Amino acid sequence: PLAIVALCLGLQPDVPAGTVTLNPVLPKGLHRLEIHGIPFPGGELSVTHDGHATLVIETPHGLQVSTTE
């Protein structure tokens, strides 16, 4: 399941640098994706994407999140 989530979110983690880039693409027929509890050192990442915008709900301390939207 995490591999499917990573694919939909375009999840590109760089754990040593403390960054993650998101480039979300929703599969045809899916209009919204909300994911909670993606494990990272220091905590969990939670995000939602509605096909237009990505909102970061929860970020582990020290993790920088960027999107390529």
Short mmCIF file of C-alpha atoms in Angstrom, two decimals:
data_model
loop_
_atom_site.label_atom_id
_atom_site.label_comp_id
_atom_site.label_asym_id
_atom_site.label_seq_id
_atom_site.Cartn_x
_atom_site.Cartn_y
_atom_site.Cartn_z
CA PRO A 1 0.00 0.00 0.00
CA LEU A 2 2.79 2.50 0.76
CA ALA A 3 4.19 2.03 -2.76
CA ILE A 4 0.83 2.99 -4.27
CA VAL A 5 0.61 6.04 -2.02
CA ALA A 6 4.17 7.04 -2.92
CA LEU A 7 3.33 6.73 -6.61
CA CYS A 8 0.14 8.82 -6.35
CA LEU A 9 1.86 11.50 -4.29
CA GLY A 10 5.01 11.49 -6.39
CA LEU A 11 6.82 11.08 -3.07
CA GLN A 12 10.56 11.75 -3.39
CA PRO A 13 12.16 11.60 0.07
CA ASP A 14 15.72 12.62 0.81
CA VAL A 15 15.97 11.52 4.43
CA PRO A 16 19.65 12.51 4.98
CA ALA A 17 18.85 16.04 3.78
CA GLY A 18 15.60 16.17 5.75
CA THR A 19 13.46 16.96 2.70
CA VAL A 20 10.62 15.42 0.76
CA THR A 21 9.22 16.56 -2.57
CA LEU A 22 5.66 15.81 -3.62
CA ASN A 23 4.49 15.75 -7.24
CA PRO A 24 0.96 14.33 -6.87
CA VAL A 25 -0.98 12.80 -9.76
CA LEU A 26 -4.38 11.30 -9.10
CA PRO A 27 -5.43 8.23 -11.07
CA LYS A 28 -8.42 8.64 -13.38
CA GLY A 29 -11.64 8.53 -11.38
CA LEU A 30 -9.99 9.56 -8.09
CA HIS A 31 -10.76 13.17 -7.14
CA ARG A 32 -9.15 13.45 -3.74
CA LEU A 33 -6.46 11.67 -1.77
CA GLU A 34 -5.85 12.11 1.96
CA ILE A 35 -3.06 10.14 3.57
CA HIS A 36 -2.18 10.10 7.27
CA GLY A 37 0.79 8.56 9.02
CA ILE A 38 3.50 8.19 6.36
CA PRO A 39 6.46 7.22 8.57
CA PHE A 40 9.59 9.38 8.61
CA PRO A 41 12.33 9.78 11.18
CA GLY A 42 10.97 12.05 13.90
CA GLY A 43 7.28 11.49 13.18
CA GLU A 44 4.69 11.07 10.49
CA LEU A 45 3.74 12.99 7.35
CA SER A 46 0.07 13.55 6.50
CA VAL A 47 -1.13 15.26 3.32
CA THR A 48 -4.22 15.77 1.20
CA HIS A 49 -4.44 16.46 -2.53
CA ASP A 50 -7.61 17.34 -4.45
CA GLY A 51 -6.27 17.35 -8.00
CA HIS A 52 -5.42 21.05 -7.85
CA ALA A 53 -3.65 21.73 -4.58
CA THR A 54 -1.73 19.85 -1.92
CA LEU A 55 -2.12 20.61 1.77
CA VAL A 56 0.37 19.33 4.32
CA ILE A 57 -1.59 18.38 7.44
CA GLU A 58 1.23 17.05 9.64
CA THR A 59 5.00 17.15 9.24
CA PRO A 60 7.71 15.55 11.38
CA HIS A 61 9.90 18.07 13.17
CA GLY A 62 12.72 19.19 10.90
CA LEU A 63 11.30 17.77 7.65
CA GLN A 64 11.00 20.28 4.80
CA VAL A 65 8.17 19.51 2.36
CA SER A 66 7.92 21.01 -1.11
CA THR A 67 5.57 20.41 -4.02
CA THR A 68 6.20 20.65 -7.75
CA GLU A 69 2.65 21.74 -8.59
#
